Structures are given as C-alpha cells and as structure tokens.
PDB file of C-alpha atoms in Angstrom:
ATOM      1  CA  LYS C 201       2.408 -12.828   8.784  1.00 62.00           C
ATOM      2  CA  ASP C 202       0.976 -12.988  12.281  1.00 78.00           C
ATOM      3  CA  LEU C 203       2.274 -10.466  14.774  1.00 81.00           C
ATOM      4  CA  ARG C 204       3.270 -11.121  18.346  1.00 86.00           C
ATOM      5  CA  SER C 205       1.305  -9.266  21.013  1.00 84.00           C
ATOM      6  CA  ASN C 206       4.177  -6.839  21.683  1.00 86.00           C
ATOM      7  CA  GLU C 207       5.118  -6.100  18.067  1.00 90.00           C
ATOM      8  CA  LEU C 208       4.521  -3.044  15.866  1.00 91.00           C
ATOM      9  CA  GLU C 209       5.011  -3.611  12.139  1.00 93.00           C
ATOM     10  CA  LEU C 210       5.794  -0.834   9.666  1.00 94.00           C
ATOM     11  CA  THR C 211       5.385  -1.506   5.949  1.00 94.00           C
ATOM     12  CA  ILE C 212       6.344   1.062   3.319  1.00 94.00           C
ATOM     13  CA  HIS C 213       4.656  -0.124   0.142  1.00 93.00           C
ATOM     14  CA  LYS C 214       5.429   2.414  -2.583  1.00 90.00           C
ATOM     15  CA  LEU C 215       5.731   5.977  -3.815  1.00 89.00           C
ATOM     16  CA  THR C 216       2.943   6.838  -6.257  1.00 88.00           C
ATOM     17  CA  ASP C 217       2.358   9.729  -8.633  1.00 85.00           C
ATOM     18  CA  MET C 218       5.931  10.866  -7.994  1.00 80.00           C
ATOM     19  CA  VAL C 219       7.883  13.239 -10.225  1.00 75.00           C
ATOM     20  CA  ASP C 220      11.661  13.462 -10.148  1.00 72.00           C
ATOM     21  CA  ASP C 221      13.782  15.701 -12.376  1.00 70.00           C
ATOM     22  CA  ASP C 222      16.447  13.027 -12.759  1.00 72.00           C
ATOM     23  CA  PRO C 223      14.829   9.598 -13.313  1.00 70.00           C
ATOM     24  CA  LYS C 224      18.234   7.874 -13.261  1.00 75.00           C
ATOM     25  CA  ARG C 225      18.854   8.478  -9.568  1.00 79.00           C
ATOM     26  CA  SER C 226      17.687   6.112  -6.891  1.00 86.00           C
ATOM     27  CA  LEU C 227      15.312   7.051  -4.097  1.00 89.00           C
ATOM     28  CA  PHE C 228      14.960   5.652  -0.608  1.00 92.00           C
ATOM     29  CA  VAL C 229      12.707   6.471   2.338  1.00 94.00           C
ATOM     30  CA  THR C 230      13.908   7.167   5.863  1.00 95.00           C
ATOM     31  CA  TYR C 231      11.556   6.746   8.812  1.00 95.00           C
ATOM     32  CA  ASP C 232      11.801   7.967  12.396  1.00 94.00           C
ATOM     33  CA  MET C 233       9.320   7.429  15.205  1.00 89.00           C
ATOM     34  CA  GLY C 234      11.361   9.167  17.914  1.00 82.00           C
ATOM     35  CA  PHE C 235      10.221   6.451  20.295  1.00 80.00           C
ATOM     36  CA  PRO C 236      11.399   4.745  22.548  1.00 78.00           C
ATOM     37  CA  LYS C 237      13.762   7.358  23.948  1.00 79.00           C
ATOM     38  CA  ASP C 238      16.710   5.036  24.606  1.00 80.00           C
ATOM     39  CA  GLN C 239      16.760   3.587  21.056  1.00 82.00           C
ATOM     40  CA  PRO C 240      14.427   5.451  18.677  1.00 85.00           C
ATOM     41  CA  PHE C 241      12.779   3.345  15.973  1.00 89.00           C
ATOM     42  CA  ALA C 242      14.451   4.727  12.852  1.00 92.00           C
ATOM     43  CA  GLY C 243      16.004   3.456   9.661  1.00 93.00           C
ATOM     44  CA  LYS C 244      15.823   3.507   5.890  1.00 93.00           C
ATOM     45  CA  THR C 245      14.498   1.395   3.051  1.00 93.00           C
ATOM     46  CA  PRO C 246      16.485  -0.124   0.203  1.00 92.00           C
ATOM     47  CA  GLU C 247      16.906   2.060  -2.866  1.00 90.00           C
ATOM     48  CA  ALA C 248      14.300   2.056  -5.646  1.00 88.00           C
ATOM     49  CA  LYS C 249      13.904   3.882  -8.933  1.00 84.00           C
ATOM     50  CA  ILE C 250      10.800   5.556 -10.258  1.00 80.00           C
ATOM     51  CA  GLY C 251       9.415   3.466 -13.108  1.00 72.00           C
ATOM     52  CA  VAL C 252       9.231   6.066 -15.918  1.00 57.00           C
ATOM     53  CA  GLN C 253      10.379   6.366 -19.506  1.00 49.00           C
ATOM     54  CA  GLY C 254      11.496   9.969 -19.963  1.00 47.00           C
ATOM     55  CA  GLN C 255      12.760  12.808 -17.837  1.00 47.00           C
ATOM     56  CA  GLY C 256      10.270  14.568 -15.571  1.00 46.00           C
ATOM     57  CA  GLU C 257       7.491  12.028 -16.084  1.00 48.00           C
ATOM     58  CA  VAL C 258       5.148  10.761 -13.383  1.00 65.00           C
ATOM     59  CA  GLY C 259       5.803   7.290 -12.035  1.00 78.00           C
ATOM     60  CA  THR C 260       5.721   4.808  -9.197  1.00 84.00           C
ATOM     61  CA  ALA C 261       8.594   3.457  -7.148  1.00 84.00           C
ATOM     62  CA  SER C 262       7.793   0.093  -5.604  1.00 87.00           C
ATOM     63  CA  ILE C 263       9.570  -0.227  -2.247  1.00 90.00           C
ATOM     64  CA  ASN C 264       7.836  -3.085  -0.351  1.00 92.00           C
ATOM     65  CA  PHE C 265       9.876  -2.699   2.834  1.00 94.00           C
ATOM     66  CA  ARG C 266       8.744  -4.285   6.107  1.00 94.00           C
ATOM     67  CA  THR C 267      10.231  -3.992   9.580  1.00 93.00           C
ATOM     68  CA  SER C 268       9.004  -4.458  13.131  1.00 92.00           C
ATOM     69  CA  LEU C 269       9.628  -3.090  16.601  1.00 88.00           C
ATOM     70  CA  ALA C 270       8.929  -4.578  20.007  1.00 87.00           C
ATOM     71  CA  VAL C 271       6.681  -2.285  22.051  1.00 87.00           C
ATOM     72  CA  GLU C 272       5.934  -2.647  25.730  1.00 86.00           C
ATOM     73  CA  ARG C 273       2.244  -2.425  26.559  1.00 84.00           C
ATOM     74  CA  ARG C 274       2.306   0.183  29.320  1.00 86.00           C
ATOM     75  CA  ARG C 275       0.398   3.366  30.008  1.00 87.00           C
ATOM     76  CA  SER C 276       3.465   5.429  29.033  1.00 86.00           C
ATOM     77  CA  THR C 277       3.538   3.705  25.645  1.00 86.00           C
ATOM     78  CA  VAL C 278      -0.132   4.483  25.066  1.00 88.00           C
ATOM     79  CA  SER C 279       0.450   8.153  25.897  1.00 88.00           C
ATOM     80  CA  ALA C 280       3.451   8.183  23.539  1.00 88.00           C
ATOM     81  CA  PHE C 281       1.242   6.770  20.764  1.00 88.00           C
ATOM     82  CA  GLU C 282      -1.277   9.541  21.447  1.00 90.00           C
ATOM     83  CA  ARG C 283       1.399  12.260  21.102  1.00 90.00           C
ATOM     84  CA  ARG C 284       3.883  10.937  18.539  1.00 89.00           C
ATOM     85  CA  LYS C 285       4.052  10.836  14.776  1.00 92.00           C
ATOM     86  CA  VAL C 286       6.194   8.773  12.457  1.00 93.00           C
ATOM     87  CA  SER C 287       8.097  11.051  10.093  1.00 94.00           C
ATOM     88  CA  PHE C 288       9.162   9.969   6.617  1.00 95.00           C
ATOM     89  CA  GLU C 289      11.641  11.563   4.228  1.00 94.00           C
ATOM     90  CA  VAL C 290      12.017  10.661   0.568  1.00 92.00           C
ATOM     91  CA  VAL C 291      15.721  10.965  -0.205  1.00 91.00           C
ATOM     92  CA  ALA C 292      17.443  10.996  -3.602  1.00 88.00           C
ATOM     93  CA  LYS C 293      20.728   9.127  -3.522  1.00 84.00           C
ATOM     94  CA  GLY C 294      23.711  11.298  -4.364  1.00 75.00           C
ATOM     95  CA  GLY C 295      25.964   9.928  -7.065  1.00 67.00           C
ATOM     96  CA  PHE C 296      29.721   9.794  -7.330  1.00 65.00           C
ATOM     97  CA  TRP C 297      29.911  13.304  -8.805  1.00 67.00           C
ATOM     98  CA  LYS C 298      26.812  14.778  -7.173  1.00 64.00           C
ATOM     99  CA  GLY C 299      27.945  14.517  -3.585  1.00 71.00           C
ATOM    100  CA  LYS C 300      25.593  13.897  -0.701  1.00 84.00           C
ATOM    101  CA  ASP C 301      22.002  12.713  -0.622  1.00 85.00           C
ATOM    102  CA  GLU C 302      19.153  15.206  -1.175  1.00 86.00           C
ATOM    103  CA  VAL C 303      15.849  15.217   0.704  1.00 90.00           C
ATOM    104  CA  VAL C 304      13.138  15.436  -1.971  1.00 90.00           C
ATOM    105  CA  ALA C 305       9.956  15.262   0.159  1.00 92.00           C
ATOM    106  CA  ARG C 306       8.645  14.756   3.697  1.00 94.00           C
ATOM    107  CA  SER C 307       5.509  13.369   5.297  1.00 94.00           C
ATOM    108  CA  THR C 308       4.178  12.321   8.710  1.00 94.00           C
ATOM    109  CA  VAL C 309       1.508  10.025  10.103  1.00 95.00           C
ATOM    110  CA  ALA C 310       0.048  10.196  13.620  1.00 94.00           C
ATOM    111  CA  LEU C 311       0.018   7.064  15.786  1.00 92.00           C
ATOM    112  CA  VAL C 312      -3.262   7.989  17.538  1.00 92.00           C
ATOM    113  CA  PRO C 313      -5.454   5.588  15.502  1.00 92.00           C
ATOM    114  CA  LEU C 314      -3.386   2.641  16.781  1.00 90.00           C
ATOM    115  CA  VAL C 315      -4.699   3.270  20.295  1.00 90.00           C
ATOM    116  CA  SER C 316      -8.109   1.976  19.200  1.00 89.00           C
ATOM    117  CA  GLN C 317      -7.343   0.087  15.952  1.00 89.00           C
ATOM    118  CA  CYS C 318      -5.019  -2.731  14.934  1.00 89.00           C
ATOM    119  CA  ARG C 319      -4.208  -1.485  11.443  1.00 91.00           C
ATOM    120  CA  LEU C 320      -3.516   1.891   9.878  1.00 92.00           C
ATOM    121  CA  CYS C 321      -3.008   2.023   6.101  1.00 92.00           C
ATOM    122  CA  GLU C 322      -2.655   5.428   4.465  1.00 92.00           C
ATOM    123  CA  ALA C 323      -1.488   7.127   1.285  1.00 92.00           C
ATOM    124  CA  LEU C 324       0.328  10.100   2.789  1.00 93.00           C
ATOM    125  CA  PRO C 325       0.584  13.332   0.791  1.00 93.00           C
ATOM    126  CA  LEU C 326       4.153  14.528   0.334  1.00 92.00           C
ATOM    127  CA  GLU C 327       5.400  18.001   1.240  1.00 91.00           C
ATOM    128  CA  GLN C 328       8.372  19.940   0.000  1.00 89.00           C
ATOM    129  CA  PRO C 329      11.317  19.483   2.360  1.00 86.00           C
ATOM    130  CA  THR C 330      11.899  23.156   3.180  1.00 83.00           C
ATOM    131  CA  LYS C 331       8.318  24.451   3.158  1.00 79.00           C
ATOM    132  CA  HIS C 332       5.036  23.037   4.319  1.00 78.00           C
ATOM    133  CA  LYS C 333       3.699  23.097   0.767  1.00 85.00           C
ATOM    134  CA  GLU C 334       2.363  19.977  -0.854  1.00 85.00           C
ATOM    135  CA  ARG C 335       4.212  18.490  -3.771  1.00 84.00           C
ATOM    136  CA  ARG C 336       3.128  15.855  -6.228  1.00 85.00           C
ATOM    137  CA  GLY C 337       3.206  12.281  -4.991  1.00 89.00           C
ATOM    138  CA  LYS C 338       2.010  10.027  -2.203  1.00 92.00           C
ATOM    139  CA  LEU C 339       3.753   7.567   0.093  1.00 92.00           C
ATOM    140  CA  VAL C 340       1.738   4.426   0.860  1.00 93.00           C
ATOM    141  CA  VAL C 341       2.474   3.100   4.377  1.00 95.00           C
ATOM    142  CA  GLU C 342       0.884   0.611   6.748  1.00 94.00           C
ATOM    143  CA  LEU C 343       1.253   0.214  10.518  1.00 94.00           C
ATOM    144  CA  ARG C 344      -0.056  -2.911  12.262  1.00 93.00           C
ATOM    145  CA  LEU C 345      -0.389  -4.199  15.802  1.00 91.00           C
ATOM    146  CA  HIS C 346      -1.593  -7.552  17.106  1.00 87.00           C
ATOM    147  CA  LYS C 347      -4.193  -5.717  19.173  1.00 87.00           C
ATOM    148  CA  PRO C 348      -4.841  -2.004  19.792  1.00 88.00           C
ATOM    149  CA  MET C 349      -2.696  -0.195  22.365  1.00 84.00           C
ATOM    150  CA  GLY C 350      -5.546   1.397  24.296  1.00 79.00           C
ATOM    151  CA  PRO C 351      -7.389  -0.017  27.299  1.00 73.00           C
ATOM    152  CA  ASN C 352     -10.588  -0.419  25.263  1.00 62.00           C
ATOM    153  CA  PRO C 353      -9.660  -2.383  22.153  1.00 51.00           C
ATOM    154  CA  GLU C 354     -11.859  -2.221  19.102  1.00 49.00           C
ATOM    155  CA  GLN C 355     -14.975  -4.279  19.534  1.00 51.00           C
ATOM    156  CA  VAL C 356     -16.844  -5.948  16.753  1.00 51.00           C
ATOM    157  CA  ALA C 357     -20.545  -5.526  17.313  1.00 55.00           C
ATOM    158  CA  GLU C 358     -22.427  -8.718  16.620  1.00 62.00           C
ATOM    159  CA  GLN C 359     -26.150  -8.728  16.223  1.00 66.00           C
ATOM    160  CA  HIS C 360     -28.168 -11.903  16.245  1.00 67.00           C
ATOM    161  CA  SER C 361     -31.713 -12.179  14.994  1.00 71.00           C
ATOM    162  CA  ILE C 362     -33.921 -15.165  15.550  1.00 74.00           C
ATOM    163  CA  LEU C 363     -36.749 -15.922  13.230  1.00 69.00           C
ATOM    164  CA  VAL C 364     -39.344 -18.308  14.574  1.00 71.00           C
ATOM    165  CA  VAL C 365     -41.626 -19.877  12.011  1.00 75.00           C
ATOM    166  CA  ASP C 366     -44.814 -21.306  13.528  1.00 73.00           C
ATOM    167  CA  PRO C 367     -47.905 -22.478  11.766  1.00 75.00           C
ATOM    168  CA  TRP C 368     -50.172 -19.586  10.841  1.00 70.00           C
ATOM    169  CA  PRO C 369     -53.207 -19.432  13.154  1.00 71.00           C
ATOM    170  CA  SER C 370     -56.401 -20.262  11.384  1.00 72.00           C
ATOM    171  CA  GLY C 371     -59.273 -17.780  11.462  1.00 67.00           C
ATOM    172  CA  SER C 372     -61.850 -20.219  12.825  1.00 62.00           C
ATOM    173  CA  GLY C 373     -62.524 -19.892  16.416  1.00 53.00           C
TER     174      GLY C 373
END
C-alpha cells in the first residue's frame, strides 16, 4: 500500500519465540506513542493465540495488525520523533473467572531512525513488565513513512561509469 506524504504506518506482525504458562488464553498488544499531545496515537491489536501444542511450549502468535496516523511535517514533529519512543505491552486477556487483563511483557522502539529513513522494521526483545529484565520472545514491528521526517532525506548515491572502447593503437609509427 502506498502511503500519503503525511502518514505514519505502524504494522505489528507477530510475537515470536514466546512462552506463556497458559496457552489457552488470548494475547493482544497495546501500543502508545504519546504523540501528538492532544490525541496520543494509542490502541490495541485484535486478540491472537500462541500456536503451540502443550502447556509452556514456545510458539508464535501471528497478529498482522496495521494502522496509520496523520503526522504534520513541522520542526516540532521532527523534534518529537527525535525524543519519543513507541511503547508496546503484550497483554494476556483475562477470562470470565480470572478477572482483569495481565501485562505479560513490554518493549519500546525509538522513532529517531525515521528522521533519516522511510522504514524501520525490528524484532524487539521483550522485557518483564515489572523489571527491566529480558524475557523470552520478540515482537516484530514495522514503522513506515512516505519520506523521512528530517530536513535531509535519505539519498541514494548513484555512480555512473562510462567505458569507451576505441580501436587499439597499432605499434607502427
């Protein structure tokens, strides 16, 4: 899909190498950019289950969620991209008897690369929700812009070489 010049697209592809104690419960991912101030770009994905056979096994949850946000191309937006991060939380859906939802993992990605690049695709390591300790699993996300936010967009260096083939000079003189 082509993006408009003032559009930021967030795609949350999947959770990989994820372990959950209860494979029957559904997981979803919440995202929060904390920007713009009047209406922060935040939301959540549809629910997905980890594709595993038994309890406590490693698996992948395919999410494939895509959303977009209109961004104004101003100097204040560029400085916000240089300072801000998008935060993600992996949340286990609480059941009828289990009560409320439980945050299973957290992760963040900085927006700085989007100042000079159009696309940022990363497999983010997950952390435990209460401590800054890594836990097993990765969240695969992608952020795209039509063109970079910064004043000097990425430039593709082109190099041209010209080969001129003339008749070889003969040695007689």
